[in-house]
């Protein structure tokens, strides 16, 4: 019962101290809330502020530059607004490539830059820049086509004479402006961007929009993936468009290439590295396990030189399904294991086809059944399709070693990165116990294991301890069969964690809560079976299953009271804000001394 004690049966002493964690002063609550908002968002805030200031500065600079030109007398503020928006477009078209350079971001995570740059928000920043690009395109193209072009062709001969040399002393027609190099490239870029941006929206990417055949091919991940590669053509057109600008003739004034050249080559190097690496990282399938809940696991050989941290993810490609599609999956094995494992839920066409080629091939020697980790058999590879691996790539959970206490919250299949963390902690515990046994035999002294901090011998012979001392894992799922996915890990934790430093809590949301009369019978049977045999009747493990959703306020309060002066970090599958809750539960004397974050 130590591994999943119901929170409702907390000790009396802890219950009496609950009120000390809830500031009654309204001013103090507001102060804690504001402190939390600053701690939670200061990295995002200064990055966004710097980005907005850069766009505003470029817009004003270009706006004033064209305001001093003779063309302003002809086309007015329509021209200055269009050119100012164009300058922000150049910046954003360069910046939007950086958040998707995964290898560069993975490397930067290991530097001090992670302390002030929120690398975990790279995709969100990518989306924000995309929205800014859409606004910039609307201002730039809209002002050109609906404002300054009409003013140019309708200008008087006296005003047109001011800029006649820029148009070979001949006033162009509206058709000539649109059919020129600038007009054709500009309109083409707008069409391609509209296509890519529309198919990248949530409703199209996740097939929320239902279209009749054959237009149904415009929805889903494949449409998003292939249409996004049209943006490569957009960059080529952008370079051409910037080389044939109106009213600018000197090469150093055509600055489009200056903005996008470095990010574009970085992105090309990124894709080239991924392509070359994936060709050599073909893995050998050791085991395939079909699990309940439309989930299957792949256990693969580890490629040479493939080093990763718990919490990271990799990309998989099966050329027999598609030679272009790469899909990300969290790594569920630990860095110390001699194999790689992933758990995949069949929620799309690609995952369904991947499951079919590995499990429904009668000529294959795949092991189909429930996952039993640690029992890896030799599997004949004849008839099995190739599987390519690319990675690893950085994720938020990989920094778990920097915190004293971990709060791991997994929702369904979202628990996969935390399984790798638990495996790593188990391996560290096992290593520490082995070292302790060896020290006991040589010195005759017995030292107690006080933390997960496994000691690793460095090249200088000194020991370096890990910071993490405790972990609390809460797994919330709807289906009882989901507990079969990581049954082996839970049993290992229950068997090895004699100090109770890893707390496992399973919650089944498809059943009424434990205090409800409708679930009283199953609760009684479950408690009796667990007390008699030490095994939960639902999960089949030593971890008892609770019903309904966790009471998060009690969870946060319990952890804050149990670890009053530790650095607590929450890793979860969703983006709920918990920093505010945790800070409001801490005593007054430690509201500043304890750091609580949210990823």
Coordinates of C-alpha atoms in Angstrom, one line a residue:
X1 CA 0.0 0.0 0.0
X2 CA 3.0 2.3 0.3
X3 CA 3.2 2.6 -3.5
X4 CA -0.3 4.0 -4.0
X5 CA -1.8 5.0 -0.7
X6 CA -5.1 6.9 -1.2
X7 CA -4.7 10.5 -0.5
X8 CA -8.0 10.4 1.5
X9 CA -6.2 8.4 4.1
X10 CA -3.4 10.9 4.7
X11 CA -1.9 11.1 8.2
X12 CA -3.6 13.2 10.8
X13 CA -0.5 15.4 11.3
X14 CA -0.5 16.2 7.6
X15 CA -4.2 17.0 7.5
X16 CA -3.7 19.4 10.4
X17 CA -1.0 21.3 8.6
X18 CA -3.1 21.8 5.5
X19 CA -4.3 25.2 6.6
X20 CA -0.8 26.5 7.0
X21 CA -0.3 26.1 3.3
X22 CA -3.2 28.2 2.3
X23 CA -2.5 32.0 2.7
X24 CA -5.7 33.6 4.0
X25 CA -4.6 37.1 3.2
X26 CA -6.0 38.2 -0.2
X27 CA -3.0 40.5 -0.8
X28 CA -0.6 37.6 -0.2
X29 CA -2.5 35.4 -2.5
X30 CA -2.3 38.0 -5.3
X31 CA 1.3 38.5 -4.6
X32 CA 2.0 34.7 -4.9
X33 CA 0.0 34.6 -8.1
X34 CA 2.0 37.5 -9.6
X35 CA 5.3 35.9 -8.5
X36 CA 4.3 32.7 -10.1
X37 CA 3.3 34.4 -13.4
X38 CA 6.7 36.0 -13.5
X39 CA 8.6 32.8 -12.7
X40 CA 6.5 30.9 -15.2
X41 CA 6.6 33.2 -18.1
X42 CA 9.7 35.5 -17.8
X43 CA 11.6 33.5 -20.5
X44 CA 8.7 33.6 -22.9
X45 CA 8.1 37.3 -22.1
X46 CA 11.5 38.6 -22.8
X47 CA 11.8 36.6 -26.1
X48 CA 8.5 37.8 -27.3
X49 CA 9.3 41.4 -26.2
X50 CA 12.6 41.3 -28.1
X51 CA 10.9 39.9 -31.2
X52 CA 8.1 42.5 -31.1
X53 CA 10.6 45.3 -30.6
X54 CA 12.7 44.1 -33.5
X55 CA 9.7 44.0 -35.8
X56 CA 8.6 47.4 -34.7
X57 CA 12.0 48.9 -35.2
X58 CA 12.3 47.4 -38.7
X59 CA 8.9 48.6 -39.7
X60 CA 9.5 52.2 -38.5
X61 CA 12.9 52.3 -40.1
X62 CA 11.7 51.2 -43.5
X63 CA 8.5 53.3 -43.1
X64 CA 10.6 56.5 -42.6
X65 CA 13.1 55.5 -45.3
X66 CA 10.4 55.4 -48.0
X67 CA 8.6 58.4 -46.6
X68 CA 11.7 60.4 -47.7
X69 CA 11.7 59.0 -51.2
X70 CA 10.0 60.6 -54.2
X71 CA 7.7 57.7 -54.6
X72 CA 5.9 58.8 -51.5
X73 CA 4.6 61.8 -53.4
X74 CA 2.9 59.4 -55.8
X75 CA 1.7 56.4 -53.7
X76 CA 1.6 57.9 -50.2
X77 CA 1.3 55.9 -47.0
X78 CA 0.2 52.8 -48.9
X79 CA 3.8 52.4 -50.1
X80 CA 5.4 53.0 -46.8
X81 CA 3.1 50.6 -45.0
X82 CA 3.7 47.9 -47.6
X83 CA 7.4 48.3 -47.4
X84 CA 7.4 48.4 -43.6
X85 CA 5.4 45.1 -43.6
X86 CA 7.9 43.6 -46.1
X87 CA 10.8 44.3 -43.8
X88 CA 9.1 42.4 -41.0
X89 CA 8.3 39.6 -43.4
X90 CA 12.0 39.2 -44.2
X91 CA 12.8 38.9 -40.5
X92 CA 10.0 36.4 -39.8
X93 CA 10.7 34.3 -42.8
X94 CA 14.3 33.9 -41.4
X95 CA 13.2 33.3 -37.8
X96 CA 10.5 30.7 -38.6
X97 CA 13.2 28.2 -39.7
X98 CA 15.1 28.3 -36.4
X99 CA 12.5 26.7 -34.1
X100 CA 12.3 23.6 -36.3
X101 CA 16.1 23.0 -36.5
X102 CA 15.8 20.2 -33.9
X103 CA 19.5 19.1 -33.9
X104 CA 20.6 22.7 -33.1
X105 CA 18.0 23.0 -30.4
X106 CA 19.0 19.7 -28.9
X107 CA 22.6 20.9 -28.7
X108 CA 21.6 24.3 -27.2
X109 CA 19.6 22.5 -24.5
X110 CA 23.0 21.3 -23.1
X111 CA 24.4 24.8 -22.9
X112 CA 23.6 27.7 -20.5
X113 CA 21.3 29.1 -23.1
X114 CA 18.6 26.9 -21.7
X115 CA 18.5 29.1 -18.5
X116 CA 17.0 32.1 -20.4
X117 CA 15.6 30.7 -23.6
X118 CA 12.4 28.6 -23.5
X119 CA 13.4 25.8 -26.0
X120 CA 10.3 23.8 -24.9
X121 CA 8.1 26.4 -26.7
X122 CA 9.8 26.2 -30.0
X123 CA 6.7 24.9 -31.9
X124 CA 4.5 27.5 -30.2
X125 CA 7.0 30.3 -31.3
X126 CA 7.0 28.8 -34.8
X127 CA 3.2 29.1 -34.9
X128 CA 3.3 32.7 -33.5
X129 CA 5.8 33.7 -36.2
X130 CA 3.5 32.1 -38.8
X131 CA 0.6 34.2 -37.7
X132 CA 2.8 37.3 -37.9
X133 CA 3.8 36.3 -41.4
X134 CA 0.1 36.0 -42.4
X135 CA -0.5 39.5 -41.1
X136 CA 2.6 40.8 -42.8
X137 CA 1.5 39.2 -46.1
X138 CA -1.9 40.8 -45.8
X139 CA -0.5 44.3 -45.2
X140 CA 2.2 44.0 -47.9
X141 CA 0.2 42.4 -50.7
X142 CA -3.0 44.2 -49.8
X143 CA -1.5 47.6 -49.8
X144 CA 0.3 46.9 -53.1
X145 CA -2.6 45.5 -55.0
X146 CA -5.5 47.6 -53.6
X147 CA -3.8 50.9 -52.8
X148 CA -0.4 52.0 -54.2
X149 CA -0.7 50.2 -57.6
X150 CA -4.0 52.0 -58.4
X151 CA -2.5 55.3 -57.2
X152 CA 0.5 54.7 -59.4
X153 CA -1.4 54.0 -62.6
X154 CA -3.9 56.8 -61.9
X155 CA -1.2 59.4 -61.0
X156 CA -0.8 62.6 -63.0
X157 CA 2.0 63.0 -65.5
X158 CA 3.7 65.5 -63.2
X159 CA 3.8 63.2 -60.2
X160 CA 4.7 60.1 -62.3
X161 CA 7.7 62.1 -63.7
X162 CA 9.2 61.9 -60.2
X163 CA 9.6 58.1 -60.5
X164 CA 9.5 57.6 -64.2
X165 CA 13.2 56.4 -64.3
X166 CA 12.2 53.5 -62.1
X167 CA 9.8 52.3 -64.7
X168 CA 11.8 53.0 -67.9
X169 CA 9.9 56.3 -68.4
X170 CA 6.7 54.5 -69.2
X171 CA 3.7 54.3 -66.9
X172 CA 2.8 50.7 -66.4
X173 CA -0.7 49.3 -66.4
X174 CA -2.3 47.3 -63.6
X175 CA -1.9 44.1 -65.7
X176 CA 1.7 44.8 -66.4
X177 CA 2.4 45.2 -62.7
X178 CA 0.8 41.9 -61.8
X179 CA 2.3 40.0 -64.7
X180 CA 5.9 41.1 -64.1
X181 CA 8.4 39.1 -62.2
X182 CA 7.5 40.9 -59.0
X183 CA 3.8 40.3 -59.4
X184 CA 4.0 36.7 -60.5
X185 CA 6.4 35.7 -57.7
X186 CA 4.4 37.6 -55.1
X187 CA 1.1 36.1 -56.1
X188 CA 2.6 32.6 -56.3
X189 CA 4.0 33.0 -52.8
X190 CA 0.7 34.1 -51.4
X191 CA -1.1 31.1 -53.0
X192 CA 1.5 28.6 -51.7
X193 CA 1.4 30.2 -48.2
X194 CA -2.4 30.1 -48.0
X195 CA -2.3 26.4 -49.0
X196 CA 0.3 25.5 -46.5
X197 CA -1.1 27.5 -43.6
X198 CA -4.6 26.3 -44.2
X199 CA -3.7 22.6 -44.2
X200 CA -1.5 23.2 -41.1
X201 CA -4.5 24.3 -39.0
X202 CA -5.8 22.0 -36.4
X203 CA -9.1 21.2 -38.2
X204 CA -7.3 20.1 -41.4
X205 CA -4.3 18.5 -39.7
X206 CA -6.4 16.3 -37.4
X207 CA -9.1 15.6 -40.0
X208 CA -11.7 17.4 -38.0
X209 CA -13.0 18.8 -41.3
X210 CA -14.8 16.1 -43.3
X211 CA -14.7 16.6 -47.0
X212 CA -16.1 14.4 -49.7
X213 CA -13.8 12.3 -52.0
X214 CA -11.4 13.1 -53.5
X215 CA -11.1 16.3 -51.5
X216 CA -10.8 14.3 -48.3
X217 CA -7.1 13.9 -49.2
X218 CA -6.7 17.5 -48.2
X219 CA -7.1 16.6 -44.6
X220 CA -4.9 14.7 -42.2
X221 CA -1.3 14.6 -41.4
X222 CA -0.1 13.6 -44.9
X223 CA -1.7 16.7 -46.4
X224 CA -0.1 18.9 -43.7
X225 CA 3.3 17.2 -44.1
X226 CA 3.5 17.5 -47.9
X227 CA 2.0 20.9 -48.2
X228 CA 4.5 22.3 -45.7
X229 CA 7.3 21.3 -48.0
X230 CA 5.8 23.8 -50.5
X231 CA 7.4 26.5 -48.4
X232 CA 10.8 25.5 -49.8
X233 CA 9.6 26.8 -53.1
X234 CA 8.3 29.9 -51.3
X235 CA 11.9 30.7 -50.3
X236 CA 13.2 30.4 -53.8
X237 CA 10.4 32.7 -55.0
X238 CA 11.2 35.1 -52.2
X239 CA 14.8 35.4 -53.3
X240 CA 13.7 36.1 -56.9
X241 CA 11.0 38.5 -55.7
X242 CA 13.6 40.4 -53.6
X243 CA 16.0 40.7 -56.5
X244 CA 13.4 42.5 -58.8
X245 CA 12.1 45.0 -56.3
X246 CA 10.5 48.2 -57.5
X247 CA 12.2 51.5 -56.7
X248 CA 15.5 49.8 -55.6
X249 CA 18.4 49.2 -57.9
X250 CA 21.6 48.8 -55.9
X251 CA 22.4 45.3 -54.8
X252 CA 23.2 46.1 -51.2
X253 CA 19.7 47.7 -50.9
X254 CA 18.1 44.4 -51.8
X255 CA 18.4 42.8 -48.4
X256 CA 16.2 39.7 -48.7
X257 CA 19.1 37.4 -49.1
X258 CA 20.9 38.9 -46.1
X259 CA 18.0 38.0 -43.8
X260 CA 17.3 34.4 -44.9
X261 CA 20.6 33.1 -46.1
X262 CA 22.1 32.0 -42.8
X263 CA 18.8 30.4 -41.4
X264 CA 18.1 28.8 -44.7
X265 CA 21.5 27.2 -44.9
X266 CA 21.2 26.1 -41.2
X267 CA 17.9 24.4 -42.1
X268 CA 19.4 22.8 -45.2
X269 CA 22.3 21.5 -43.1
X270 CA 19.8 20.2 -40.5
X271 CA 17.8 18.3 -43.1
X272 CA 21.0 17.0 -44.8
X273 CA 22.3 15.7 -41.4
X274 CA 19.0 14.0 -40.7
X275 CA 19.0 12.4 -44.1
X276 CA 22.5 11.1 -43.9
X277 CA 22.1 9.9 -40.4
X278 CA 18.8 8.1 -41.0
X279 CA 20.3 6.1 -43.9
X280 CA 22.9 4.5 -41.6
X281 CA 20.6 4.1 -38.5
X282 CA 18.6 1.2 -39.7
X283 CA 17.6 -0.8 -36.7
X284 CA 16.9 -4.5 -36.1
X285 CA 13.5 -5.3 -34.7
X286 CA 13.9 -7.5 -31.6
X287 CA 10.3 -7.7 -30.4
X288 CA 6.9 -6.5 -31.3
X289 CA 4.1 -6.7 -28.7
X290 CA 0.4 -6.0 -29.3
X291 CA -1.1 -4.4 -26.2
X292 CA -4.7 -3.5 -25.2
X293 CA -6.1 -0.1 -26.2
X294 CA -4.8 -0.1 -29.8
X295 CA -1.2 0.2 -28.6
X296 CA 1.8 -1.8 -29.7
X297 CA 5.4 -1.6 -28.7
X298 CA 8.6 -2.0 -30.7
X299 CA 11.8 -3.1 -29.1
X300 CA 14.8 -2.4 -31.4
X301 CA 18.5 -2.7 -31.4
X302 CA 20.4 0.5 -30.5
X303 CA 22.3 2.0 -33.4
X304 CA 26.1 2.6 -32.9
X305 CA 26.7 5.9 -31.2
X306 CA 23.0 6.5 -30.4
X307 CA 23.2 8.3 -27.0
X308 CA 20.1 9.8 -25.5
X309 CA 18.6 11.0 -22.2
X310 CA 15.4 9.9 -20.6
X311 CA 12.5 12.0 -21.7
X312 CA 13.9 12.5 -25.3
X313 CA 12.2 11.3 -28.4
X314 CA 13.1 10.0 -31.9
X315 CA 11.6 9.8 -35.4
X316 CA 10.7 6.6 -37.1
X317 CA 10.4 6.0 -40.9
X318 CA 9.2 2.8 -42.6
X319 CA 10.2 3.1 -46.3
X320 CA 7.7 0.3 -47.2
X321 CA 4.9 2.6 -46.1
X322 CA 6.2 6.0 -47.2
X323 CA 9.8 7.0 -48.1
X324 CA 9.2 10.6 -46.9
X325 CA 7.1 10.4 -43.7
X326 CA 8.9 10.7 -40.3
X327 CA 6.9 10.4 -37.1
X328 CA 8.0 11.3 -33.6
X329 CA 7.7 8.9 -30.6
X330 CA 8.9 9.2 -27.0
X331 CA 11.6 6.7 -26.0
X332 CA 10.5 4.4 -23.3
X333 CA 13.7 2.6 -22.7
X334 CA 16.4 3.9 -20.4
X335 CA 19.8 5.2 -21.5
X336 CA 21.5 2.3 -19.8
X337 CA 19.5 -0.3 -21.7
X338 CA 21.2 -2.1 -24.6
X339 CA 18.0 -1.6 -26.8
X340 CA 15.5 1.0 -27.8
X341 CA 11.8 0.8 -27.2
X342 CA 8.8 2.9 -28.1
X343 CA 5.1 2.5 -27.5
X344 CA 2.8 3.5 -30.4
X345 CA -0.9 4.1 -30.3
X346 CA -2.7 3.5 -33.6
X347 CA -4.5 6.8 -34.1
X348 CA -3.7 7.5 -37.7
X349 CA -3.3 5.9 -41.1
X350 CA 0.5 5.7 -40.8
X351 CA 0.5 4.0 -37.3
X352 CA -2.2 1.6 -38.4
X353 CA -0.1 0.6 -41.5
X354 CA 3.0 0.3 -39.3
X355 CA 1.2 -2.1 -37.0
X356 CA 0.0 -4.2 -39.9
X357 CA 3.4 -4.6 -41.5
X358 CA 5.0 -5.7 -38.3
X359 CA 2.2 -7.8 -36.7
X360 CA 0.0 -9.1 -39.6
X361 CA 2.8 -10.5 -41.7
X362 CA 2.6 -14.3 -41.4
X363 CA 6.2 -14.7 -42.6
X364 CA 7.6 -12.6 -39.8
X365 CA 8.8 -14.0 -36.5
X366 CA 7.4 -11.2 -34.4
X367 CA 6.5 -11.9 -30.8
X368 CA 2.9 -11.0 -30.3
X369 CA 1.6 -10.8 -26.8
X370 CA 1.8 -8.7 -23.7
X371 CA 5.0 -6.7 -23.0
X372 CA 7.4 -8.5 -20.7
X373 CA 10.4 -6.2 -20.5
X374 CA 13.8 -7.8 -20.0
X375 CA 12.9 -10.9 -22.0
X376 CA 14.3 -10.1 -25.4
X377 CA 14.5 -13.1 -27.7
X378 CA 16.4 -13.4 -31.0
X379 CA 14.0 -12.7 -33.8
X380 CA 14.6 -13.7 -37.4
X381 CA 14.7 -10.6 -39.6
X382 CA 13.6 -12.4 -42.8
X383 CA 10.5 -10.7 -44.3
X384 CA 10.4 -7.8 -41.9
X385 CA 10.4 -4.3 -43.4
X386 CA 13.2 -1.8 -42.8
X387 CA 12.8 0.7 -40.0
X388 CA 14.9 3.9 -39.9
X389 CA 15.6 5.9 -36.8
X390 CA 16.5 9.6 -36.6
X391 CA 17.4 11.3 -33.3
X392 CA 17.5 11.6 -30.4
X393 CA 15.9 15.0 -30.0
X394 CA 15.6 17.2 -26.9
X395 CA 12.4 17.5 -24.9
X396 CA 11.3 19.1 -21.7
X397 CA 11.5 16.0 -19.5
X398 CA 15.1 15.4 -20.2
X399 CA 16.2 18.0 -17.6
X400 CA 14.6 16.0 -14.7
X401 CA 18.1 15.4 -13.1
X402 CA 18.2 19.1 -12.3
X403 CA 15.5 18.9 -9.7
X404 CA 15.2 17.3 -6.2
X405 CA 11.6 16.1 -6.6
X406 CA 9.7 15.1 -9.7
X407 CA 6.0 15.2 -10.2
X408 CA 5.3 13.1 -13.4
X409 CA 1.7 13.4 -14.7
X410 CA 0.9 11.1 -17.6
X411 CA -2.4 11.1 -19.5
X412 CA -2.9 7.8 -21.4
X413 CA -0.2 7.2 -23.9
X414 CA 1.3 10.5 -22.8
X415 CA 3.1 8.6 -20.0
X416 CA 5.7 7.2 -22.3
X417 CA 8.5 9.7 -21.6
X418 CA 8.1 9.2 -17.9
X419 CA 8.5 5.4 -18.2
X420 CA 12.0 6.1 -19.5
X421 CA 12.7 8.3 -16.5
X422 CA 11.4 5.6 -14.1
X423 CA 13.6 3.0 -15.9
X424 CA 16.6 5.3 -15.6
X425 CA 16.0 5.9 -11.9
X426 CA 15.7 2.2 -11.4
X427 CA 19.0 1.6 -13.2
X428 CA 20.6 4.2 -11.0
X429 CA 19.2 2.7 -7.9
X430 CA 20.4 -0.7 -8.9
X431 CA 23.9 0.7 -9.7
X432 CA 24.0 2.5 -6.4
X433 CA 23.0 -0.7 -4.5
X434 CA 25.7 -2.7 -6.3
X435 CA 28.3 -0.1 -5.4
X436 CA 27.1 -0.1 -1.8
X437 CA 27.4 -3.9 -1.6
X438 CA 30.9 -3.8 -3.0
X439 CA 31.9 -1.1 -0.6
X440 CA 30.4 -3.1 2.3
X441 CA 32.4 -6.1 1.3
X442 CA 35.7 -4.2 1.2
X443 CA 35.3 -1.9 4.1
X444 CA 32.8 -3.8 6.3
X445 CA 30.7 -0.6 6.8
X446 CA 27.1 -0.3 5.8
X447 CA 25.8 3.0 4.3
X448 CA 22.1 3.6 3.7
X449 CA 20.8 4.6 0.3
X450 CA 19.3 8.1 0.9
X451 CA 18.5 9.1 -2.6
X452 CA 18.4 8.0 -6.2
X453 CA 21.7 9.9 -6.6
X454 CA 23.6 7.1 -8.3
X455 CA 27.4 7.7 -8.3
X456 CA 29.2 7.6 -11.6
X457 CA 33.0 7.3 -11.7
X458 CA 34.5 10.1 -13.7
X459 CA 37.8 10.0 -15.5
X460 CA 39.5 11.6 -12.5
X461 CA 38.1 8.9 -10.2
X462 CA 35.7 11.2 -8.3
X463 CA 32.1 10.4 -7.8
X464 CA 29.3 12.7 -9.1
X465 CA 25.9 12.4 -7.5
X466 CA 22.6 12.8 -9.2
X467 CA 20.3 15.5 -7.7
X468 CA 16.9 13.7 -7.9
X469 CA 15.8 12.2 -4.6
X470 CA 12.1 11.5 -5.0
X471 CA 9.6 11.0 -7.8
X472 CA 5.8 10.9 -7.8
X473 CA 4.2 9.4 -10.9
X474 CA 0.4 9.9 -11.5
X475 CA -1.0 8.0 -14.5
X476 CA -4.5 8.9 -15.5
X477 CA -6.2 6.7 -18.1
X478 CA -9.7 5.7 -19.3
X479 CA -9.1 2.0 -20.1
X480 CA -8.2 -0.7 -17.6
X481 CA -6.2 -2.4 -20.4
X482 CA -3.8 0.5 -20.5
X483 CA -2.1 -0.7 -17.3
X484 CA -0.7 -3.6 -19.3
X485 CA 1.5 -1.3 -21.3
X486 CA 4.0 -0.7 -18.6
X487 CA 3.3 -3.5 -16.2
X488 CA 6.9 -4.7 -16.1
X489 CA 8.2 -1.3 -15.0
X490 CA 5.7 -0.9 -12.2
X491 CA 6.5 -4.3 -10.8
X492 CA 10.2 -3.6 -10.9
X493 CA 9.6 -0.3 -9.0
X494 CA 7.5 -2.1 -6.4
X495 CA 10.1 -4.8 -6.0
X496 CA 13.3 -2.6 -5.8
X497 CA 12.1 0.6 -4.3
X498 CA 12.4 -0.4 -0.6
X499 CA 12.7 3.1 0.6
X500 CA 9.4 4.3 -1.1
X501 CA 11.2 7.0 -3.0
X502 CA 9.1 6.4 -6.1
X503 CA 5.4 6.8 -5.6
X504 CA 3.2 5.2 -8.3
X505 CA -0.5 6.2 -8.6
X506 CA -2.8 4.8 -11.2
X507 CA -6.2 6.4 -11.8
X508 CA -9.0 5.0 -13.9
X509 CA -11.4 7.7 -15.0
X510 CA -14.0 5.4 -16.5
X511 CA -15.1 4.3 -13.0
X512 CA -16.9 6.3 -10.3
X513 CA -14.7 7.7 -7.6
X514 CA -13.8 5.5 -4.6
X515 CA -16.2 7.3 -2.3
X516 CA -19.2 6.8 -4.6
X517 CA -21.7 4.2 -3.6
X518 CA -21.7 2.8 -7.2
X519 CA -18.1 1.8 -6.9
X520 CA -18.1 0.6 -3.3
X521 CA -18.3 -3.2 -4.2
X522 CA -15.4 -3.1 -6.6
X523 CA -13.4 -1.0 -4.2
X524 CA -13.9 -3.5 -1.4
X525 CA -13.0 -6.4 -3.6
X526 CA -9.9 -4.6 -4.9
X527 CA -8.7 -3.7 -1.4
X528 CA -9.2 -7.3 -0.1
X529 CA -7.3 -8.8 -3.1
X530 CA -4.5 -6.3 -2.8
X531 CA -4.2 -6.9 1.0
X532 CA -4.2 -10.7 0.5
X533 CA -2.1 -11.2 -2.6
X534 CA -0.4 -7.8 -3.0
X535 CA -1.7 -7.5 -6.6
X536 CA -4.2 -5.1 -8.0
X537 CA -7.1 -6.8 -9.7
X538 CA -7.3 -4.1 -12.4
X539 CA -3.7 -3.4 -13.3
X540 CA -2.3 -6.8 -12.4
X541 CA 0.6 -5.1 -10.7
X542 CA 1.5 -4.3 -7.1
X543 CA 0.3 -0.7 -7.7
X544 CA -3.2 -0.2 -6.5
X545 CA -5.6 1.5 -9.0
X546 CA -7.7 4.5 -7.8
X547 CA -10.9 5.6 -9.5
X548 CA -12.0 9.0 -11.0
X549 CA -9.5 11.8 -11.4
X550 CA -6.9 12.8 -8.8
X551 CA -7.6 15.7 -6.5
X552 CA -4.8 17.8 -7.7
X553 CA -5.0 20.3 -5.0
X554 CA -4.4 17.6 -2.4
X555 CA -1.6 16.2 -4.6
X556 CA 0.2 19.5 -4.7
X557 CA -0.4 20.1 -1.1
X558 CA 1.0 16.7 -0.1
X559 CA 4.1 17.1 -2.2
X560 CA 4.7 20.7 -0.9
X561 CA 4.4 19.5 2.7
X562 CA 6.5 16.4 2.2
X563 CA 9.3 18.2 0.5
X564 CA 9.3 21.7 2.1
X565 CA 12.7 22.9 1.0
X566 CA 13.3 20.9 -2.2
X567 CA 13.2 22.0 -5.8
X568 CA 10.0 20.5 -7.3
X569 CA 9.4 20.2 -11.0
X570 CA 6.2 19.0 -12.8
X571 CA 6.4 17.3 -16.1
X572 CA 3.0 16.6 -17.7
X573 CA 1.4 15.7 -21.0
X574 CA -0.8 18.9 -21.0
X575 CA -0.1 22.6 -20.5
X576 CA -2.0 23.2 -17.3
X577 CA -0.6 25.9 -15.0
X578 CA 0.4 24.4 -11.7
X579 CA 3.0 26.9 -10.5
X580 CA 0.3 29.2 -9.1
X581 CA -1.3 26.3 -7.1
X582 CA 2.0 25.1 -5.7
X583 CA 3.2 28.6 -4.6
X584 CA -0.1 29.3 -2.9
X585 CA 0.2 26.2 -0.9
X586 CA 3.7 26.8 0.5
X587 CA 4.3 28.3 4.0
X588 CA 5.1 32.0 4.2
X589 CA 8.7 31.4 5.3
X590 CA 9.5 29.3 2.2
X591 CA 7.5 31.0 -0.6
X592 CA 10.8 32.5 -1.8
X593 CA 13.2 29.7 -1.0
X594 CA 11.4 26.9 -2.9
X595 CA 11.3 26.9 -6.7
X596 CA 8.5 25.2 -8.5
X597 CA 8.3 25.1 -12.3
X598 CA 6.0 23.7 -14.9
X599 CA 6.9 22.1 -18.3

